C-alpha cells in the first residue's frame, strides 16, 4: 500500500512538471504549504513595523523595503544591488546603515584600516571625531561608519526581533530545501514509473 502511494505521488509530480495532466489535489496541498517570497516579505515587514514603531532606529526605508533588504541580503546581494532592487541605486548608503542596524553584517564591515581597540580607546578618550579621524588617517565619515558597526554589534536592543526574523528566513530556507529535495529525489523515479505504467489507467 505504501509503495502504491509512493508511485501515485511520483506520477503526480511527473505529470505536473510535464503538463500532461491537470494538477491533482494532493500536489495543490503540497504547493500551498510552501512560503513564497512575497509571504516571507510580508511577515518580516510586520516585524519591521514593530521595530520602527518602538523608535529603535530611524530610516527613510519603509517596513516592506526593509523586509526586501533582509531577503536580498540572505540571497547574497550587495548593498548596491539591494538599493537597485528598491528602485534607487542612490539608496546604497541608506541600505548599508539599515543592514548594519539589523546586524546583517558582511566581512567587509570589519576590515578596518586601523586597530579596532585603538579606535575604541580614542572614542572613549573624549577627543572629537575630527581629531580621531586625523590620528587614524581616515575621513570622519569613514570613522563614523566603523563606529556604527561596532555600536550595533554590541547593542542587544533588537535581538528579540532579529531572532524572529531569522526564524522566518530559516523557515523559508527549509521550504526551499524540501521542494528541491522532492524534485531531485523523485523526478527520475517518476519518469521510470511513468514509462512502466499505462498512463491511461489514471
Coordinates of N, CA and C in Angstrom, one line a residue:
X1 N 0.8 -1.2 0.0 CA 0.0 0.0 0.0 C 0.9 1.3 0.0
X2 N 1.9 1.2 0.8 CA 2.8 2.4 0.9 C 3.5 2.6 -0.4
X3 N 3.9 1.5 -1.1 CA 4.6 1.6 -2.4 C 3.6 2.2 -3.5
X4 N 2.3 1.8 -3.4 CA 1.3 2.4 -4.3 C 1.2 3.9 -4.1
X5 N 1.2 4.3 -2.9 CA 1.1 5.7 -2.6 C 2.3 6.4 -3.1
X6 N 3.4 5.9 -2.9 CA 4.7 6.5 -3.4 C 4.7 6.6 -4.9
X7 N 4.2 5.6 -5.6 CA 4.1 5.7 -7.1 C 3.1 6.7 -7.5
X8 N 2.0 6.8 -6.8 CA 1.0 7.8 -7.2 C 1.5 9.2 -7.0
X9 N 2.3 9.4 -5.9 CA 2.8 10.7 -5.7 C 3.9 11.1 -6.7
X10 N 4.7 10.1 -7.1 CA 5.7 10.4 -8.1 C 5.1 10.6 -9.5
X11 N 4.0 9.9 -9.8 CA 3.3 10.2 -11.0 C 2.7 11.6 -11.1
X12 N 2.2 12.0 -9.9 CA 1.6 13.3 -9.9 C 2.7 14.4 -10.1
X13 N 3.8 14.1 -9.5 CA 4.9 15.1 -9.7 C 5.3 15.1 -11.2
X14 N 5.5 14.0 -11.8 CA 5.8 13.9 -13.2 C 4.8 14.6 -14.1
X15 N 3.6 14.3 -13.9 CA 2.6 14.9 -14.8 C 2.4 16.4 -14.5
X16 N 2.7 16.9 -13.3 CA 2.7 18.3 -13.0 C 3.8 19.0 -13.7
X17 N 5.0 18.5 -13.7 CA 6.1 19.1 -14.3 C 6.0 19.1 -15.9
X18 N 5.4 18.0 -16.4 CA 5.3 17.9 -17.9 C 4.1 18.5 -18.5
X19 N 3.1 18.9 -17.6 CA 1.8 19.5 -18.0 C 1.0 18.5 -18.8
X20 N 1.2 17.2 -18.6 CA 0.5 16.2 -19.4 C -0.9 15.9 -18.8
X21 N -1.0 16.3 -17.5 CA -2.3 16.1 -16.8 C -2.6 17.3 -15.9
X22 N -3.8 17.5 -15.5 CA -4.2 18.6 -14.6 C -3.6 18.3 -13.2
X23 N -3.1 19.3 -12.5 CA -2.6 19.2 -11.2 C -3.6 18.6 -10.3
X24 N -3.3 17.5 -9.6 CA -4.2 16.8 -8.8 C -4.2 17.5 -7.4
X25 N -5.2 17.2 -6.6 CA -5.4 17.9 -5.3 C -4.2 17.7 -4.3
X26 N -3.7 16.5 -4.2 CA -2.5 16.3 -3.3 C -1.4 17.3 -3.6
X27 N -1.1 17.5 -4.9 CA 0.0 18.4 -5.2 C -0.3 19.8 -4.9
X28 N -1.6 20.2 -5.1 CA -2.0 21.6 -4.7 C -1.8 21.8 -3.2
X29 N -2.1 20.8 -2.4 CA -1.9 21.0 -1.0 C -0.4 21.1 -0.6
X30 N 0.5 20.4 -1.3 CA 1.9 20.5 -1.1 C 2.4 21.9 -1.4
X31 N 2.0 22.4 -2.6 CA 2.4 23.7 -3.0 C 1.9 24.8 -2.1
X32 N 0.7 24.6 -1.6 CA 0.0 25.5 -0.7 C 0.7 25.7 0.6
X33 N 1.5 24.8 1.0 CA 2.2 24.9 2.3 C 3.6 25.6 2.2
X34 N 4.1 25.8 1.0 CA 5.4 26.4 0.8 C 5.2 27.9 0.9
X35 N 6.2 28.6 1.5 CA 6.1 30.0 1.7 C 6.8 30.7 0.6
X36 N 6.1 31.5 -0.2 CA 6.7 32.2 -1.3 C 7.4 33.5 -0.8
X37 N 8.2 34.1 -1.7 CA 8.9 35.3 -1.3 C 8.0 36.4 -0.8
X38 N 6.9 36.6 -1.4 CA 6.0 37.7 -1.0 C 5.5 37.5 0.4
X39 N 5.1 36.2 0.7 CA 4.6 35.9 2.0 C 5.7 36.1 3.1
X40 N 6.9 35.8 2.8 CA 8.1 36.0 3.7 C 8.3 37.4 3.9
X41 N 8.3 38.2 2.9 CA 8.5 39.7 3.0 C 7.4 40.3 3.8
X42 N 6.2 39.9 3.6 CA 5.0 40.5 4.4 C 5.2 40.2 5.9
X43 N 5.7 39.0 6.2 CA 5.8 38.6 7.6 C 7.0 39.4 8.3
X44 N 8.1 39.6 7.5 CA 9.2 40.3 8.0 C 8.8 41.8 8.1
X45 N 8.0 42.3 7.2 CA 7.6 43.7 7.2 C 6.8 44.0 8.5
X46 N 6.0 43.1 9.0 CA 5.2 43.3 10.2 C 6.2 43.4 11.4
X47 N 7.2 42.6 11.4 CA 8.2 42.7 12.5 C 9.0 44.1 12.4
X48 N 9.3 44.5 11.2 CA 10.0 45.8 11.0 C 9.1 46.9 11.4
X49 N 7.8 46.8 11.2 CA 6.9 47.9 11.6 C 6.9 48.0 13.2
X50 N 7.0 46.9 13.8 CA 7.1 46.9 15.3 C 8.4 47.6 15.7
X51 N 9.5 47.3 15.1 CA 10.8 47.9 15.4 C 10.7 49.4 15.2
X52 N 10.2 49.9 14.1 CA 10.1 51.3 13.8 C 9.1 52.0 14.7
X53 N 8.0 51.4 15.0 CA 7.0 52.0 15.9 C 7.6 52.2 17.3
X54 N 8.5 51.3 17.7 CA 9.1 51.4 19.0 C 10.2 52.5 19.1
X55 N 10.5 53.0 17.9 CA 11.5 54.1 17.8 C 12.9 53.6 18.0
X56 N 13.2 52.3 17.7 CA 14.5 51.8 18.0 C 15.6 52.3 17.0
X57 N 15.1 52.6 15.8 CA 16.0 53.3 14.9 C 15.2 54.0 13.8
X58 N 15.8 55.0 13.2 CA 15.2 55.8 12.2 C 15.8 55.5 10.8
X59 N 15.0 55.4 9.8 CA 15.4 55.2 8.4 C 14.4 55.7 7.5
X60 N 14.8 56.1 6.3 CA 13.9 56.5 5.3 C 13.2 55.3 4.6
X61 N 13.7 54.1 4.9 CA 13.1 52.9 4.3 C 11.8 52.5 5.0
X62 N 10.8 52.1 4.3 CA 9.5 51.6 4.8 C 9.7 50.2 5.3
X63 N 8.8 49.7 6.1 CA 8.9 48.3 6.6 C 9.0 47.3 5.5
X64 N 8.2 47.5 4.4 CA 8.3 46.5 3.3 C 9.7 46.6 2.6
X65 N 10.2 47.8 2.5 CA 11.6 47.9 1.9 C 12.6 47.2 2.8
X66 N 12.5 47.4 4.1 CA 13.4 46.7 5.0 C 13.3 45.2 4.9
X67 N 12.1 44.7 4.7 CA 11.8 43.3 4.5 C 12.5 42.8 3.2
X68 N 12.4 43.6 2.2 CA 13.1 43.2 0.9 C 14.6 43.2 1.1
X69 N 15.1 44.2 1.9 CA 16.5 44.3 2.2 C 17.0 43.0 2.9
X70 N 16.2 42.5 3.9 CA 16.6 41.3 4.6 C 16.7 40.1 3.6
X71 N 15.6 39.9 2.9 CA 15.6 38.8 2.0 C 16.7 38.8 0.9
X72 N 16.9 40.0 0.4 CA 18.0 40.2 -0.6 C 19.4 39.9 0.0
X73 N 19.6 40.3 1.3 CA 20.8 40.1 2.0 C 21.0 38.6 2.1
X74 N 20.0 37.8 2.5 CA 20.1 36.4 2.6 C 20.3 35.7 1.2
X75 N 19.9 36.4 0.2 CA 20.2 35.9 -1.2 C 21.6 36.4 -1.7
X76 N 22.4 36.9 -0.8 CA 23.8 37.3 -1.1 C 23.9 38.5 -2.0
X77 N 22.9 39.4 -2.0 CA 23.0 40.6 -2.8 C 23.8 41.7 -2.0
X78 N 24.6 42.5 -2.8 CA 25.4 43.5 -2.1 C 24.5 44.8 -1.9
X79 N 25.0 45.8 -1.2 CA 24.2 46.9 -0.9 C 23.7 47.7 -2.1
X80 N 24.5 47.8 -3.1 CA 24.1 48.5 -4.4 C 23.0 47.7 -5.1
X81 N 23.2 46.4 -5.1 CA 22.1 45.6 -5.8 C 20.8 45.6 -5.0
X82 N 20.9 45.7 -3.7 CA 19.7 45.8 -2.9 C 19.0 47.2 -3.1
X83 N 19.8 48.2 -3.1 CA 19.3 49.6 -3.4 C 18.6 49.6 -4.8
X84 N 19.3 49.0 -5.7 CA 18.7 49.0 -7.1 C 17.4 48.2 -7.1
X85 N 17.3 47.2 -6.3 CA 16.0 46.4 -6.2 C 14.9 47.2 -5.5
X86 N 15.3 48.1 -4.7 CA 14.4 49.0 -4.0 C 14.0 50.2 -4.9
X87 N 14.6 50.3 -6.1 CA 14.2 51.3 -7.0 C 15.1 52.5 -7.1
X88 N 16.2 52.6 -6.3 CA 17.1 53.7 -6.4 C 18.5 53.4 -5.9
X89 N 19.4 53.3 -6.8 CA 20.8 52.9 -6.5 C 21.4 53.8 -5.5
X90 N 20.9 55.1 -5.5 CA 21.5 56.1 -4.6 C 21.2 55.8 -3.1
X91 N 20.3 54.8 -2.9 CA 20.0 54.4 -1.5 C 21.0 53.4 -0.9
X92 N 22.1 53.2 -1.6 CA 23.0 52.1 -1.1 C 23.6 52.4 0.3
X93 N 23.9 53.7 0.6 CA 24.4 54.0 1.9 C 23.3 53.9 3.0
X94 N 22.1 54.2 2.6 CA 20.9 54.0 3.5 C 20.7 52.6 3.8
X95 N 20.8 51.8 2.7 CA 20.7 50.3 2.8 C 21.8 49.8 3.8
X96 N 23.0 50.3 3.6 CA 24.1 49.8 4.4 C 23.9 50.1 5.9
X97 N 23.5 51.3 6.2 CA 23.3 51.6 7.6 C 22.1 50.8 8.2
X98 N 21.1 50.6 7.5 CA 19.9 49.8 8.0 C 20.3 48.4 8.1
X99 N 21.1 47.9 7.2 CA 21.6 46.5 7.3 C 22.4 46.3 8.5
X100 N 23.3 47.2 8.8 CA 24.2 47.1 10.0 C 23.3 47.2 11.2
X101 N 22.3 48.1 11.2 CA 21.5 48.2 12.4 C 20.7 46.9 12.7
X102 N 20.5 46.2 11.7 CA 19.8 44.9 11.8 C 20.7 43.7 12.0
X103 N 22.0 44.1 12.2 CA 23.1 43.1 12.4 C 23.2 42.1 11.3
X104 N 23.0 42.6 10.1 CA 23.2 41.8 8.9 C 24.6 42.2 8.4
X105 N 25.6 41.7 9.1 CA 27.0 42.1 8.8 C 27.6 41.4 7.6
X106 N 28.5 42.1 7.0 CA 29.4 41.5 6.0 C 30.8 41.5 6.5
X107 N 31.7 40.6 6.0 CA 33.1 40.6 6.4 C 33.7 41.9 6.2
X108 N 33.4 42.6 5.1 CA 34.0 43.9 4.8 C 33.7 44.9 5.8
X109 N 32.6 44.8 6.6 CA 32.2 45.8 7.6 C 33.3 45.9 8.7
X110 N 34.1 44.8 8.9 CA 35.0 44.7 10.0 C 36.5 44.8 9.5
X111 N 36.7 45.1 8.2 CA 38.0 45.2 7.6 C 38.4 46.7 7.8
X112 N 38.8 47.1 9.0 CA 39.2 48.4 9.3 C 40.7 48.7 9.0
X113 N 41.0 49.8 8.5 CA 42.4 50.1 8.1 C 43.2 50.6 9.4
X114 N 42.8 50.2 10.6 CA 43.4 50.6 11.8 C 43.0 49.6 12.9
X115 N 43.7 49.6 14.0 CA 43.4 48.7 15.1 C 42.1 49.0 15.7
X116 N 41.2 48.1 15.8 CA 39.9 48.3 16.4 C 40.0 48.8 17.8
X117 N 40.8 48.2 18.6 CA 40.9 48.6 20.0 C 41.4 50.0 20.2
X118 N 42.3 50.4 19.3 CA 42.8 51.8 19.3 C 41.7 52.7 19.0
X119 N 40.8 52.4 18.0 CA 39.7 53.3 17.7 C 38.7 53.4 18.9
X120 N 38.5 52.3 19.6 CA 37.6 52.3 20.8 C 38.2 53.1 21.9
X121 N 39.5 53.0 22.1 CA 40.1 53.8 23.1 C 40.0 55.3 22.8
X122 N 40.2 55.6 21.6 CA 40.2 57.0 21.1 C 38.8 57.6 21.3
X123 N 37.8 56.8 20.9 CA 36.4 57.2 21.0 C 36.0 57.5 22.5
X124 N 36.6 56.7 23.4 CA 36.3 56.9 24.8 C 37.1 58.0 25.4
X125 N 38.1 58.5 24.7 CA 39.0 59.5 25.3 C 38.5 60.9 25.4
X126 N 37.3 61.1 24.7 CA 36.8 62.5 24.7 C 37.2 63.3 23.5
X127 N 38.1 62.8 22.7 CA 38.5 63.6 21.5 C 37.4 63.7 20.5
X128 N 37.4 64.7 19.7 CA 36.4 64.9 18.7 C 36.6 63.9 17.5
X129 N 35.6 63.7 16.7 CA 35.7 62.8 15.6 C 36.7 63.2 14.6
X130 N 36.9 64.5 14.5 CA 37.9 65.1 13.5 C 39.3 64.7 14.0
X131 N 39.5 64.9 15.3 CA 40.8 64.6 15.9 C 41.1 63.1 15.8
X132 N 40.1 62.3 16.0 CA 40.3 60.8 16.0 C 40.6 60.4 14.5
X133 N 39.8 60.9 13.6 CA 40.0 60.6 12.2 C 41.3 61.0 11.7
X134 N 41.8 62.1 12.1 CA 43.2 62.5 11.7 C 44.2 61.6 12.3
X135 N 44.1 61.2 13.5 CA 45.0 60.3 14.2 C 45.0 58.9 13.5
X136 N 43.9 58.5 13.1 CA 43.7 57.1 12.4 C 43.9 57.2 10.9
X137 N 44.1 58.4 10.4 CA 44.3 58.7 9.0 C 43.1 58.2 8.1
X138 N 41.9 58.5 8.5 CA 40.7 58.2 7.8 C 39.8 59.4 7.8
X139 N 38.8 59.4 6.9 CA 37.9 60.5 6.9 C 36.9 60.4 8.1
X140 N 36.4 61.5 8.5 CA 35.4 61.5 9.6 C 34.2 60.6 9.2
X141 N 33.7 60.6 8.0 CA 32.6 59.8 7.6 C 32.9 58.3 7.6
X142 N 34.1 58.0 7.2 CA 34.5 56.6 7.3 C 34.6 56.1 8.8
X143 N 35.1 57.0 9.6 CA 35.2 56.7 11.0 C 33.8 56.5 11.6
X144 N 32.9 57.3 11.3 CA 31.5 57.2 11.8 C 30.9 55.8 11.3
X145 N 31.2 55.4 10.1 CA 30.7 54.1 9.6 C 31.2 53.0 10.4
X146 N 32.5 53.0 10.7 CA 33.1 51.9 11.5 C 32.5 51.9 13.0
X147 N 32.4 53.1 13.5 CA 31.8 53.3 14.8 C 30.4 52.7 14.9
X148 N 29.7 53.0 13.8 CA 28.3 52.5 13.7 C 28.3 50.9 13.8
X149 N 29.2 50.3 13.0 CA 29.3 48.9 13.0 C 29.5 48.3 14.4
X150 N 30.5 48.9 15.1 CA 30.9 48.4 16.5 C 29.7 48.6 17.4
X151 N 29.1 49.8 17.4 CA 28.0 50.0 18.3 C 26.8 49.1 18.1
X152 N 26.5 48.8 16.8 CA 25.4 47.9 16.5 C 25.7 46.4 16.9
X153 N 27.0 46.1 16.7 CA 27.4 44.7 17.1 C 27.2 44.5 18.6
X154 N 27.4 45.5 19.4 CA 27.3 45.4 20.8 C 25.9 45.7 21.4
X155 N 25.1 46.3 20.6 CA 23.7 46.7 21.0 C 22.8 45.4 21.0
X156 N 22.2 45.1 22.1 CA 21.3 43.9 22.1 C 19.8 44.3 22.0
X157 N 19.5 45.6 21.8 CA 18.1 46.1 21.9 C 17.2 45.3 20.9
X158 N 17.7 45.1 19.7 CA 16.8 44.5 18.6 C 16.9 43.0 18.6
X159 N 17.7 42.4 19.4 CA 18.0 40.9 19.4 C 16.7 40.1 19.4
X160 N 15.7 40.3 20.2 CA 14.5 39.5 20.2 C 13.7 39.6 18.8
X161 N 13.7 40.8 18.2 CA 13.1 41.0 16.9 C 13.9 40.3 15.8
X162 N 15.2 40.4 15.9 CA 16.1 39.8 14.9 C 16.0 38.3 14.9
X163 N 15.8 37.7 16.1 CA 15.7 36.3 16.3 C 14.4 35.8 15.5
X164 N 13.3 36.6 15.6 CA 12.1 36.3 14.9 C 12.3 36.3 13.4
X165 N 13.1 37.3 13.0 CA 13.3 37.4 11.5 C 14.2 36.2 11.1
X166 N 15.1 35.8 11.8 CA 16.0 34.7 11.5 C 15.1 33.4 11.4
X167 N 14.1 33.3 12.3 CA 13.2 32.1 12.3 C 12.4 32.1 11.0
X168 N 11.9 33.3 10.5 CA 11.2 33.4 9.3 C 12.1 32.9 8.1
X169 N 13.3 33.4 8.1 CA 14.2 33.1 7.0 C 14.6 31.6 7.0
X170 N 14.8 31.1 8.2 CA 15.1 29.6 8.3 C 13.9 28.8 7.8
X171 N 12.7 29.2 8.1 CA 11.5 28.5 7.6 C 11.5 28.6 6.1
X172 N 11.8 29.7 5.5 CA 11.8 29.8 4.0 C 12.9 28.9 3.4
X173 N 14.1 28.9 4.0 CA 15.2 28.0 3.5 C 14.8 26.6 3.6
X174 N 14.1 26.2 4.7 CA 13.7 24.8 4.9 C 12.6 24.4 3.8
X175 N 11.7 25.3 3.5 CA 10.7 25.1 2.5 C 11.3 24.9 1.1
X176 N 12.3 25.8 0.8 CA 13.0 25.7 -0.5 C 13.8 24.4 -0.6
X177 N 14.4 24.0 0.5 CA 15.2 22.8 0.6 C 14.3 21.6 0.4
X178 N 13.2 21.6 1.0 CA 12.2 20.4 0.9 C 11.7 20.3 -0.6
X179 N 11.5 21.5 -1.2 CA 11.0 21.5 -2.6 C 12.0 20.9 -3.5
X180 N 13.3 21.4 -3.3 CA 14.4 20.9 -4.2 C 14.6 19.4 -4.0
X181 N 14.4 18.9 -2.7 CA 14.6 17.5 -2.4 C 13.6 16.6 -3.1
X182 N 12.3 17.1 -3.1 CA 11.2 16.3 -3.7 C 11.5 16.2 -5.2
X183 N 11.9 17.3 -5.8 CA 12.2 17.3 -7.3 C 13.4 16.4 -7.6
X184 N 14.5 16.6 -6.8 CA 15.7 15.9 -7.1 C 15.6 14.4 -6.9
X185 N 14.9 14.0 -5.7 CA 14.8 12.6 -5.4 C 13.7 11.9 -6.1
X186 N 12.7 12.6 -6.6 CA 11.5 11.9 -7.1 C 11.4 12.0 -8.6
X187 N 12.0 12.9 -9.3 CA 11.8 13.1 -10.7 C 12.2 11.9 -11.6
X188 N 13.4 11.4 -11.4 CA 13.9 10.3 -12.2 C 13.0 9.1 -11.9
X189 N 12.7 8.8 -10.7 CA 11.9 7.7 -10.4 C 10.5 7.8 -11.0
X190 N 10.0 9.1 -11.0 CA 8.6 9.3 -11.5 C 8.6 9.0 -13.0
X191 N 9.7 9.4 -13.7 CA 9.8 9.1 -15.1 C 9.8 7.6 -15.4
X192 N 10.6 6.8 -14.5 CA 10.7 5.4 -14.7 C 9.3 4.7 -14.5
X193 N 8.6 5.2 -13.5 CA 7.3 4.6 -13.2 C 6.3 5.0 -14.3
X194 N 6.4 6.2 -14.8 CA 5.5 6.6 -15.8 C 5.7 5.8 -17.1
X195 N 6.9 5.4 -17.4 CA 7.2 4.6 -18.6 C 6.7 3.2 -18.4
X196 N 6.7 2.7 -17.1 CA 6.3 1.3 -16.9 C 4.8 1.1 -16.7
X197 N 4.1 2.2 -16.5 CA 2.7 2.0 -16.2 C 1.9 2.7 -17.3
X198 N 0.8 2.1 -17.7 CA -0.1 2.6 -18.7 C -0.7 3.9 -18.1
X199 N -0.4 5.0 -18.7 CA -0.9 6.3 -18.1 C -2.4 6.4 -18.3
X200 N -2.9 5.6 -19.2 CA -4.4 5.7 -19.5 C -5.2 5.1 -18.3
X201 N -4.6 4.4 -17.4 CA -5.3 3.9 -16.2 C -5.5 4.9 -15.2
X202 N -4.9 6.1 -15.3 CA -5.0 7.1 -14.2 C -5.9 8.3 -14.7

